[in-house]
Short mmCIF file of C-alpha atoms in Angstrom, two decimals:
data_model
loop_
_atom_site.label_atom_id
_atom_site.label_comp_id
_atom_site.label_asym_id
_atom_site.label_seq_id
_atom_site.Cartn_x
_atom_site.Cartn_y
_atom_site.Cartn_z
CA MET A 1 192.91 240.05 209.06
CA LYS A 2 189.67 241.82 208.04
CA LEU A 3 186.46 240.12 209.74
CA GLY A 4 185.32 240.10 205.90
CA HIS A 5 187.90 238.15 204.75
CA PHE A 6 187.89 235.73 207.66
CA LEU A 7 184.03 235.08 207.49
CA GLY A 8 184.28 234.65 203.76
CA CYS A 9 186.91 232.28 203.63
CA ALA A 10 185.15 230.36 206.55
CA ALA A 11 182.29 230.17 204.50
CA ALA A 12 184.20 228.79 201.84
CA ILE A 13 185.85 226.19 204.07
CA ALA A 14 182.39 224.97 205.47
CA LEU A 15 181.29 224.74 201.66
CA ALA A 16 183.97 222.41 201.20
CA ILE A 17 183.30 220.40 204.34
CA THR A 18 180.03 219.73 202.98
CA VAL A 19 181.16 218.76 199.65
CA PHE A 20 183.50 216.42 200.54
CA ALA A 21 182.03 215.07 203.82
CA GLN A 22 180.88 211.83 202.21
CA ALA A 23 184.41 211.14 200.45
CA PRO A 24 186.42 208.09 201.87
CA ALA A 25 189.10 209.33 204.21
CA ALA A 26 192.80 209.77 202.90
CA PRO A 27 195.69 207.93 204.21
CA ALA A 28 197.40 209.50 207.11
CA GLY A 29 199.86 212.43 205.85
CA ALA A 30 198.36 212.36 202.53
CA GLY A 31 197.84 216.12 202.64
CA ALA A 32 201.57 216.59 203.03
CA GLY A 33 202.12 215.26 199.64
CA ASN A 34 200.12 215.40 196.82
CA GLY A 35 197.05 214.30 198.54
CA GLY A 36 197.02 210.65 197.62
CA ALA A 37 195.25 209.00 194.82
CA PRO A 38 193.60 211.65 192.41
CA ALA A 39 190.21 210.49 194.12
CA MET A 40 188.47 212.85 196.12
CA GLY A 41 189.65 211.64 199.81
CA GLY A 42 188.86 213.65 202.55
CA PHE A 43 190.55 216.69 203.89
CA GLY A 44 193.80 215.01 204.04
CA GLY A 45 193.94 214.27 200.53
CA PHE A 46 191.48 217.17 199.41
CA GLY A 47 194.12 219.17 197.89
CA GLY A 48 195.32 216.45 196.04
CA GLY A 49 192.25 214.71 194.99
CA MET A 50 191.49 218.13 193.29
CA GLY A 51 194.69 218.78 191.77
CA GLY A 52 196.18 215.17 191.43
CA GLY A 53 196.38 214.36 187.78
CA MET A 54 195.66 218.03 186.81
CA PRO A 55 199.12 219.65 186.44
CA GLY A 56 198.54 223.44 186.73
CA GLY A 57 194.78 223.15 187.16
CA MET A 58 192.97 223.21 190.32
CA GLY A 59 196.26 222.85 192.47
CA GLY A 60 195.05 226.01 194.25
CA PHE A 61 192.76 223.90 196.43
CA GLY A 62 195.96 222.05 197.60
CA GLY A 63 195.73 224.90 200.18
CA MET A 64 193.32 222.68 201.89
CA GLY A 65 196.03 220.46 202.97
CA GLY A 66 196.42 222.69 206.00
CA PHE A 67 193.80 219.74 207.27
CA GLY A 68 196.39 217.55 206.21
CA GLY A 69 197.06 213.80 207.38
CA GLY A 70 193.49 213.97 209.04
CA ALA A 71 194.65 216.38 211.71
CA PRO A 72 192.60 219.26 211.14
CA GLY A 73 193.60 222.69 212.30
CA GLY A 74 197.32 221.84 212.37
CA ALA A 75 199.86 224.57 212.51
CA PRO A 76 198.45 227.49 210.58
CA GLY A 77 199.79 227.91 207.50
CA ALA A 78 201.68 224.74 207.04
CA GLY A 79 199.20 222.50 205.16
CA GLY A 80 201.89 220.02 203.93
CA GLN A 81 203.39 220.36 200.61
CA GLY A 82 199.63 219.89 199.01
CA GLY A 83 198.97 223.44 200.67
CA ARG A 84 202.42 225.27 199.68
CA ARG A 85 202.06 223.84 196.07
CA GLY A 86 198.53 225.18 195.18
CA GLY A 87 199.39 228.78 193.93
CA GLY A 88 195.42 229.79 193.72
CA PHE A 89 193.14 228.28 191.04
CA GLY A 90 195.69 228.59 188.33
CA GLY A 91 198.46 227.04 190.73
CA GLY A 92 201.72 224.54 190.79
CA PRO A 93 204.86 225.40 189.62
CA GLY A 94 204.25 226.40 185.86
CA GLY A 95 200.72 227.13 186.14
CA GLY A 96 200.64 230.71 186.61
CA ASN A 97 202.00 233.00 183.71
CA ALA A 98 204.52 232.79 180.93
CA PHE A 99 207.46 233.16 183.78
CA GLY A 100 206.06 230.29 185.76
CA ALA A 101 204.73 233.02 188.13
CA THR A 102 201.40 232.33 190.24
CA GLN A 103 200.59 234.54 193.12
CA SER A 104 200.92 233.84 196.68
CA GLY A 105 197.66 233.76 198.28
CA GLY A 106 195.04 232.35 200.82
CA MET A 107 194.12 233.12 204.44
CA MET A 108 197.06 231.68 206.71
CA GLY A 109 197.88 228.55 204.19
CA MET A 110 194.55 227.65 203.83
CA PHE A 111 193.71 228.52 200.41
CA GLY A 112 196.32 228.59 197.98
CA GLY A 113 200.24 228.82 197.88
CA GLY A 114 202.56 231.12 199.41
CA GLY A 115 203.56 228.91 202.47
CA ASN A 116 202.71 230.45 205.68
CA ASN A 117 200.69 233.46 205.28
CA ARG A 118 200.02 234.32 208.62
CA LEU A 119 200.51 238.22 208.82
CA PRO A 120 202.78 239.70 210.90
CA GLU A 121 201.70 241.71 213.94
CA GLY A 122 200.16 245.47 212.88
CA PHE A 123 199.64 244.27 209.34
CA VAL A 124 196.12 243.98 207.69
CA PRO A 125 194.88 243.06 204.16
CA SER A 126 195.21 246.27 201.92
CA GLU A 127 191.55 247.93 201.26
CA THR A 128 192.60 246.72 197.63
CA THR A 129 193.37 242.98 198.55
CA ILE A 130 190.99 240.84 197.04
CA PHE A 131 188.52 238.90 198.77
CA CYS A 132 189.89 235.78 200.78
CA GLU A 133 193.89 237.08 200.03
CA SER A 134 196.38 238.36 202.53
CA TYR A 135 198.54 239.98 200.67
CA PRO A 136 199.61 242.72 200.07
CA ALA A 137 199.47 243.77 203.51
CA VAL A 138 199.44 247.25 205.04
CA ASN A 139 200.68 248.63 208.23
CA PRO A 140 198.07 251.47 208.81
CA GLU A 141 200.26 252.90 211.76
CA THR A 142 203.81 252.93 209.85
CA GLY A 143 202.56 252.90 206.18
CA GLU A 144 204.75 249.79 205.36
CA VAL A 145 203.60 247.42 202.69
CA ILE A 146 204.53 243.66 202.43
CA TYR A 147 204.33 242.25 198.78
CA ARG A 148 204.23 238.38 197.90
CA LEU A 149 204.46 236.85 194.77
CA THR A 150 204.96 233.34 193.71
CA ALA A 151 207.37 232.81 190.84
CA PRO A 152 209.36 229.60 191.10
CA GLY A 153 211.18 229.80 188.26
CA ALA A 154 212.19 233.64 188.28
CA GLN A 155 215.88 235.02 189.16
CA ASP A 156 214.72 238.48 190.18
CA VAL A 157 211.78 240.24 191.21
CA THR A 158 211.45 244.11 191.96
CA ILE A 159 208.87 246.35 192.82
CA SER A 160 209.07 250.61 192.62
CA GLN A 161 207.18 252.40 195.14
CA GLY A 162 207.09 256.13 196.48
CA LEU A 163 208.24 256.90 200.10
CA ARG A 164 207.17 258.90 202.81
CA ASP A 165 210.03 260.60 203.48
CA GLY A 166 209.68 262.55 200.33
CA SER A 167 212.87 261.32 198.64
CA GLY A 168 210.86 259.70 195.61
CA ASP A 169 210.31 256.53 194.35
CA LYS A 170 212.72 253.61 195.49
CA LEU A 171 213.41 250.10 193.83
CA TYR A 172 213.06 246.85 195.91
CA HIS A 173 214.21 243.87 195.70
CA LEU A 174 211.96 240.83 196.53
CA LYS A 175 213.66 237.78 198.45
CA LYS A 176 212.98 234.30 198.37
CA VAL A 177 210.74 232.99 201.52
CA GLU A 178 212.79 230.06 202.51
CA GLY A 179 210.88 226.74 201.98
CA ALA A 180 208.01 228.39 200.43
CA ASN A 181 208.25 226.78 196.85
CA GLY A 182 209.23 230.22 195.38
CA VAL A 183 207.15 232.37 197.15
CA TRP A 184 209.33 236.18 196.93
CA GLU A 185 208.46 238.90 199.49
CA VAL A 186 209.72 242.12 200.49
CA LYS A 187 208.47 244.75 203.09
CA THR A 188 208.79 248.42 202.04
CA ASP A 189 210.00 251.48 203.94
CA PRO A 190 207.26 253.62 205.20
CA LEU A 191 205.22 254.77 201.91
CA VAL A 192 203.00 258.11 201.03
CA VAL A 193 199.44 257.76 202.48
CA GLY A 194 197.06 257.05 199.63
CA PHE A 195 196.35 255.34 196.56
CA HIS A 196 199.78 253.96 194.36
CA TYR A 197 199.70 251.96 191.20
CA TYR A 198 202.46 249.28 190.98
CA SER A 199 203.39 246.30 189.08
CA PHE A 200 206.07 243.77 189.37
CA ARG A 201 209.22 243.20 187.19
CA VAL A 202 209.79 239.46 187.00
CA ASP A 203 213.36 238.93 185.20
CA GLY A 204 212.67 242.45 183.54
CA ASN A 205 208.92 241.34 182.32
CA VAL A 206 206.18 243.64 183.91
CA VAL A 207 203.42 241.52 185.84
CA SER A 208 200.60 242.31 187.76
CA ASP A 209 199.60 241.18 191.12
CA GLN A 210 196.71 239.15 190.69
CA LYS A 211 196.03 239.65 194.67
CA THR A 212 194.96 242.80 194.32
CA GLY A 213 192.53 245.50 192.44
CA ALA A 214 193.17 246.39 188.73
CA TYR A 215 192.88 250.03 187.74
CA PHE A 216 193.52 252.11 184.61
CA GLY A 217 196.43 254.31 185.02
CA SER A 218 199.50 255.53 182.91
CA ASN A 219 197.41 253.74 179.86
CA ALA A 220 197.65 250.24 181.00
CA MET A 221 195.61 248.12 183.65
CA GLN A 222 197.97 248.06 186.90
CA SER A 223 197.64 246.99 190.47
CA GLY A 224 196.82 249.08 193.13
CA ILE A 225 197.14 249.71 196.65
CA GLU A 226 195.87 252.13 199.39
CA VAL A 227 197.96 253.23 202.37
CA PRO A 228 195.28 254.60 204.76
CA GLU A 229 195.11 257.59 206.21
CA SER A 230 193.98 257.73 209.79
CA LYS A 231 190.31 256.71 210.36
CA GLU A 232 189.33 260.01 211.19
CA GLU A 233 191.69 261.88 208.41
CA GLY A 234 190.26 259.35 205.45
CA ALA A 235 186.44 259.72 206.49
CA TYR A 236 185.79 262.28 204.05
CA HIS A 237 186.46 259.51 201.18
CA HIS A 238 185.10 256.43 202.61
CA PHE A 239 181.46 255.13 202.51
CA ASN A 240 179.11 256.50 205.60
CA LYS A 241 176.40 254.28 206.15
CA ASP A 242 174.53 257.05 207.92
CA VAL A 243 174.13 259.70 205.21
CA PRO A 244 172.01 259.31 201.77
CA HIS A 245 173.96 258.53 198.81
CA GLY A 246 173.66 259.64 195.34
CA GLN A 247 174.09 257.27 192.12
CA VAL A 248 176.62 257.17 189.45
CA ARG A 249 175.29 256.40 186.07
CA ARG A 250 177.61 255.30 183.07
CA CYS A 251 175.78 256.97 180.17
CA GLN A 252 176.71 256.92 176.31
CA TYR A 253 176.89 259.64 173.79
CA TRP A 254 177.79 260.26 170.46
CA SER A 255 180.50 262.35 168.97
CA GLU A 256 180.88 263.34 165.28
CA ILE A 257 184.14 265.70 166.43
CA ASN A 258 185.53 262.45 167.44
CA GLY A 259 185.11 260.94 164.21
CA GLY A 260 181.43 259.38 164.79
CA ILE A 261 181.92 257.17 167.65
CA GLU A 262 180.17 256.64 170.95
CA ARG A 263 181.88 258.13 174.16
CA ILE A 264 181.14 257.47 177.62
CA CYS A 265 180.96 259.57 180.71
CA ASN A 266 179.76 258.53 184.56
CA VAL A 267 177.45 261.31 186.01
CA TYR A 268 177.11 261.37 189.60
CA THR A 269 173.49 262.80 190.82
CA PRO A 270 173.06 263.75 194.50
CA ALA A 271 171.02 261.86 196.74
CA GLU A 272 167.74 264.29 196.27
CA TYR A 273 167.99 264.08 192.69
CA GLU A 274 165.57 260.92 192.84
CA THR A 275 163.19 262.60 195.46
CA ASN A 276 162.79 266.31 194.38
CA PRO A 277 161.96 265.64 190.64
CA ASN A 278 160.86 269.57 189.89
CA LYS A 279 164.24 270.52 191.05
CA ARG A 280 167.10 271.57 188.83
CA TYR A 281 170.78 271.32 189.64
CA PRO A 282 174.26 272.81 188.64
CA VAL A 283 176.92 271.07 187.29
CA LEU A 284 180.65 270.36 187.34
CA LEU A 285 182.75 268.94 184.73
CA LEU A 286 185.33 266.78 186.48
CA MET A 287 188.59 265.65 184.51
CA HIS A 288 191.19 262.95 185.11
CA GLY A 289 194.72 263.18 184.25
CA TRP A 290 197.07 261.86 181.78
CA GLY A 291 196.67 257.85 180.87
CA GLU A 292 193.48 257.60 182.79
CA ASP A 293 189.85 257.63 181.93
CA GLU A 294 186.23 258.46 182.74
CA ASN A 295 186.41 255.90 185.74
CA GLY A 296 189.36 257.64 187.48
CA TRP A 297 187.43 259.91 189.55
CA MET A 298 184.65 257.43 189.99
CA ILE A 299 187.22 254.39 191.36
CA GLN A 300 190.08 255.72 192.26
CA GLY A 301 189.02 259.22 193.38
CA ARG A 302 185.85 258.06 195.36
CA THR A 303 184.06 261.06 194.15
CA ALA A 304 180.37 259.98 195.22
CA ASN A 305 181.72 259.20 198.88
CA ILE A 306 183.51 262.74 198.82
CA MET A 307 180.51 264.29 197.61
CA ASP A 308 177.70 262.47 199.54
CA ASN A 309 179.69 263.14 202.90
CA LEU A 310 180.03 266.84 201.94
CA ILE A 311 176.33 267.43 200.79
CA ALA A 312 175.22 265.80 203.98
CA ALA A 313 177.40 267.96 206.41
CA GLY A 314 175.91 270.99 204.22
CA LYS A 315 179.39 271.76 203.09
CA ALA A 316 178.61 271.63 199.45
CA VAL A 317 175.32 272.30 197.85
CA PRO A 318 173.94 269.36 195.49
CA MET A 319 175.19 268.96 192.35
CA ILE A 320 175.59 266.98 189.15
CA ILE A 321 179.22 265.78 188.44
CA VAL A 322 180.30 264.54 185.21
CA MET A 323 183.52 262.60 184.68
CA ASP A 324 184.26 262.14 181.19
CA CYS A 325 187.20 260.91 179.18
CA GLY A 326 190.01 263.48 178.56
CA ASP A 327 191.44 261.56 175.36
CA MET A 328 189.94 261.20 172.11
CA LYS A 329 188.81 257.66 171.69
CA ALA A 330 189.23 254.96 168.73
CA ASN A 331 187.62 252.01 167.60
CA SER A 332 187.39 249.70 164.48
CA TYR A 333 185.51 252.46 162.58
CA VAL A 334 187.72 255.86 163.59
CA GLY A 335 191.63 256.15 163.15
CA ARG A 336 193.54 256.28 166.50
CA SER A 337 193.92 259.98 166.18
CA GLY A 338 190.29 259.98 165.86
CA GLY A 339 188.70 263.20 164.52
CA GLY A 340 191.94 265.31 164.40
CA MET A 341 193.54 264.80 167.59
CA GLY A 342 196.07 266.88 167.05
CA GLY A 343 198.88 265.17 169.25
CA PHE A 344 199.42 266.58 172.70
CA GLY A 345 197.79 270.15 171.78
CA GLY A 346 194.69 267.83 170.64
CA MET A 347 194.63 266.15 173.99
CA MET A 348 194.92 269.10 175.77
CA GLY A 349 192.20 271.12 174.10
CA MET A 350 194.37 273.17 172.33
CA GLY A 351 193.63 273.98 168.81
CA GLY A 352 190.88 272.25 166.24
CA GLY A 353 190.15 269.08 166.94
CA GLY A 354 190.58 268.86 170.44
CA VAL A 355 188.59 267.26 173.22
CA ASN A 356 187.46 270.78 174.38
CA GLU A 357 185.34 271.03 171.30
CA ILE A 358 183.67 267.49 172.13
CA PHE A 359 182.95 269.10 175.97
CA VAL A 360 181.69 272.33 174.84
CA LYS A 361 179.89 271.34 171.66
CA GLU A 362 178.30 267.42 172.38
CA LEU A 363 179.15 266.57 176.19
CA ILE A 364 177.31 269.62 177.60
CA PRO A 365 174.38 269.34 175.31
CA PHE A 366 173.92 265.81 176.33
CA ILE A 367 173.76 266.54 179.65
CA ASP A 368 171.69 269.35 179.71
CA LYS A 369 169.15 267.45 177.33
CA THR A 370 169.47 264.00 179.78
CA PHE A 371 169.87 265.56 183.49
CA ARG A 372 167.93 268.23 185.44
CA THR A 373 170.59 270.89 185.23
CA ILE A 374 170.49 274.62 185.22
CA PRO A 375 171.94 275.26 181.89
CA ASP A 376 173.89 278.55 182.53
CA ARG A 377 177.48 279.70 183.04
CA ASP A 378 177.09 281.06 186.50
CA HIS A 379 175.70 277.06 187.61
CA ARG A 380 178.27 275.36 185.44
CA ALA A 381 182.15 274.53 186.69
CA MET A 382 184.74 272.29 185.39
CA ALA A 383 187.87 271.00 187.30
CA GLY A 384 190.76 268.47 186.34
CA LEU A 385 193.73 267.14 188.00
CA SER A 386 197.44 267.28 185.96
CA ARG A 387 196.59 267.00 182.64
CA GLY A 388 193.13 267.30 183.15
CA GLY A 389 193.94 270.84 184.81
CA GLY A 390 195.43 272.00 181.62
CA GLN A 391 192.36 270.94 179.45
CA THR A 392 190.30 272.94 182.21
CA TRP A 393 192.49 276.16 181.85
CA SER A 394 192.37 275.77 178.29
CA THR A 395 188.50 274.94 177.95
CA VAL A 396 187.12 277.40 180.53
CA THR A 397 189.25 280.61 179.23
CA SER A 398 188.33 279.67 175.79
CA ASN A 399 184.45 279.64 176.75
CA LEU A 400 183.73 282.12 179.44
CA ASP A 401 180.26 282.53 178.46
CA MET A 402 179.85 278.84 179.44
CA PHE A 403 181.65 278.13 182.53
CA GLY A 404 181.56 280.54 185.66
CA TRP A 405 184.00 278.52 187.98
CA LEU A 406 187.45 276.84 187.51
CA GLY A 407 189.42 274.46 189.50
CA SER A 408 192.88 273.25 189.03
CA PHE A 409 194.53 270.22 190.91
CA SER A 410 197.95 269.81 190.51
CA GLY A 411 197.29 271.06 186.60
CA LEU A 412 198.42 274.69 186.41
CA PHE A 413 199.37 275.01 182.62
CA GLY A 414 199.73 277.90 180.43
CA MET A 415 200.52 280.31 182.56
CA GLN A 416 203.63 282.51 181.41
CA GLY A 417 204.12 286.27 181.94
CA ALA A 418 201.83 289.01 183.02
CA VAL A 419 198.58 287.63 184.34
CA GLU A 420 196.35 289.93 182.29
CA ASN A 421 197.95 288.49 179.10
CA ALA A 422 197.56 284.93 180.14
CA TYR A 423 195.40 282.38 177.98
CA ASN A 424 194.98 285.30 175.33
CA GLY A 425 193.81 287.65 177.79
CA ALA A 426 190.82 285.54 179.09
CA LEU A 427 191.84 286.25 182.69
CA LYS A 428 191.73 290.08 181.87
CA THR A 429 188.43 289.48 180.41
CA ALA A 430 187.40 287.70 183.41
CA LYS A 431 188.41 290.49 185.93
CA GLU A 432 186.86 293.21 183.55
CA ASP A 433 183.52 291.83 181.83
CA PRO A 434 180.53 290.97 184.64
CA SER A 435 179.05 288.74 182.24
CA LYS A 436 182.21 286.72 181.81
CA LYS A 437 183.31 286.81 185.63
CA LEU A 438 184.78 283.87 187.06
CA HIS A 439 183.27 283.36 190.86
CA ALA A 440 186.23 281.27 191.88
CA ILE A 441 189.41 280.04 190.66
CA PHE A 442 190.95 277.26 192.99
CA ILE A 443 194.47 275.67 192.27
CA SER A 444 195.88 272.96 194.59
CA HIS A 445 199.25 271.09 194.41
CA GLY A 446 200.76 268.61 196.83
CA GLU A 447 203.51 269.28 199.19
CA ALA A 448 205.77 267.10 198.11
CA GLU A 449 205.47 267.82 194.22
CA ASN A 450 206.89 271.21 194.76
CA ALA A 451 204.05 273.74 195.53
CA ASP A 452 206.07 277.03 195.54
CA GLY A 453 205.42 277.29 191.58
CA PRO A 454 201.65 277.21 191.81
CA ARG A 455 201.38 279.34 195.00
CA ASN A 456 203.40 282.01 193.60
CA ILE A 457 200.79 282.06 190.12
CA ALA A 458 198.00 281.88 192.49
CA ASN A 459 199.47 285.02 194.29
CA GLN A 460 199.90 286.63 191.46
CA MET A 461 196.28 285.93 190.29
CA LYS A 462 195.21 287.55 193.73
CA GLU A 463 197.26 290.58 193.63
CA TYR A 464 195.62 291.10 190.16
CA GLY A 465 192.19 291.16 191.80
CA LEU A 466 190.78 287.63 190.63
CA PRO A 467 189.10 285.13 193.26
CA VAL A 468 191.86 282.70 193.80
CA THR A 469 191.95 280.36 196.67
CA PHE A 470 195.22 278.25 196.56
CA TYR A 471 195.11 274.74 198.73
CA MET A 472 198.54 272.70 199.39
CA SER A 473 197.87 268.78 200.62
CA PRO A 474 200.25 267.95 203.37
CA GLY A 475 202.62 265.42 202.87
CA THR A 476 201.38 264.26 199.45
CA ALA A 477 202.81 264.17 195.74
CA HIS A 478 201.19 263.86 192.64
CA GLU A 479 198.72 261.13 193.64
CA TRP A 480 195.31 260.49 194.10
CA LEU A 481 194.80 261.48 197.71
CA THR A 482 196.08 264.89 196.83
CA TRP A 483 193.07 265.18 194.24
CA ARG A 484 190.73 263.57 196.54
CA ARG A 485 191.79 266.22 199.07
CA SER A 486 191.61 268.89 196.53
CA LEU A 487 187.70 268.13 195.65
CA ARG A 488 187.06 268.11 199.33
CA GLU A 489 188.32 271.67 199.42
CA PHE A 490 186.88 272.89 196.28
CA ALA A 491 183.54 271.66 196.05
CA PRO A 492 182.40 274.06 198.95
CA LEU A 493 183.10 276.69 197.18
CA LEU A 494 180.87 276.02 194.16
CA PHE A 495 177.60 277.76 193.28
CA LYS A 496 177.30 279.76 196.13
CA GLY A 497 176.54 283.41 196.75
CA ILE A 498 174.85 283.52 193.17
#
């Protein structure tokens, strides 16, 4: 168990002790049932005192039944029925959602339902598991994950996850934990390291895991879990207290192209930006993939940590990174297609009214006006993952007078036929016209997403005479760990030698 989880829960217990210290003692064994009378009654009756007479209400505090019967420190996780009936603050059968599903919870059964929450040996709460909860739990050595969901009325609970052996997603059927009042559980096979979205299906209905963080992906808020790399391998994308840290600012700008609407972008500035008021900086425009938004690179991608660590190590030059949304936005004033999205082509930036026009005509001018940039093509780069890679190819090759660097992470689109004819001859122009030269082209892919095609295209571009670097992320698929690693490899190439 994480030290932070333990200390936080211990503090909460101490608070409960303070609040209820003056309450009359409950009858022995009261915590083993509904906590006796609804009156607040010592530790044995704490669960029932808060939950009694309030069906589906504060039953989560029933977890305090772990002190039940006036015998503090009883068997960890036991807590009597008072402890097991609580299902978090919305606990109790029928308390959670429309399916009667509540979440397993608590530290060793003390803070909510789910029966005995003592973690098996080798398992710890995931980085994404919320405060004071034990599940989902991950084994950092094996990559196995234990998921739990409390759904007393359910008949079937499943989850789908991608396997480490490269065989793709596997559907798991959770099983009820005996004597745990509707808790379902499954332990997976070793999963691919990195960040993964997931949801439960309860009798065919999609249900989020309320015990982990929520992340926007595949056009929906989803649960997420981090299957960790080793401490050494993952150090580049974790917060390092010993290096200077930049800032990420949430900015709004106006878009007429998007139909007259405000748009939001996140902007990373390096640590020295505040202390060097006379210095100007190069800019990287960094795009997310399909179904995500401007927060993807900041949260799932951990861009700030990656750049702080690279810059502090002298591997990358200090730069501004702009993370915008790759979709046309809509609100009550603008129709869903907002400013002539033009279907998938519009989202990709192909054709009139696409987001590439927003990037070039509205976003970049806003960034140059708002931040201390070096506003020329030699100091401006663009990169993107998956669909964002396609938007990058489309935007850069259509505007070689504005961009001098290109990165494509699992996003090589539009390359057909001879290199010199690709993108309406833009790569031929980039090779032959010094004023439109691309200083670097970076192409990456995950090993498990079939990297042969992109590698072959990269080799063709090299043979044609373009400055191409190819990177394959070992053991990863079409996922955020591939793209974190890609940024780590791409950023050090930028804005050097010019």
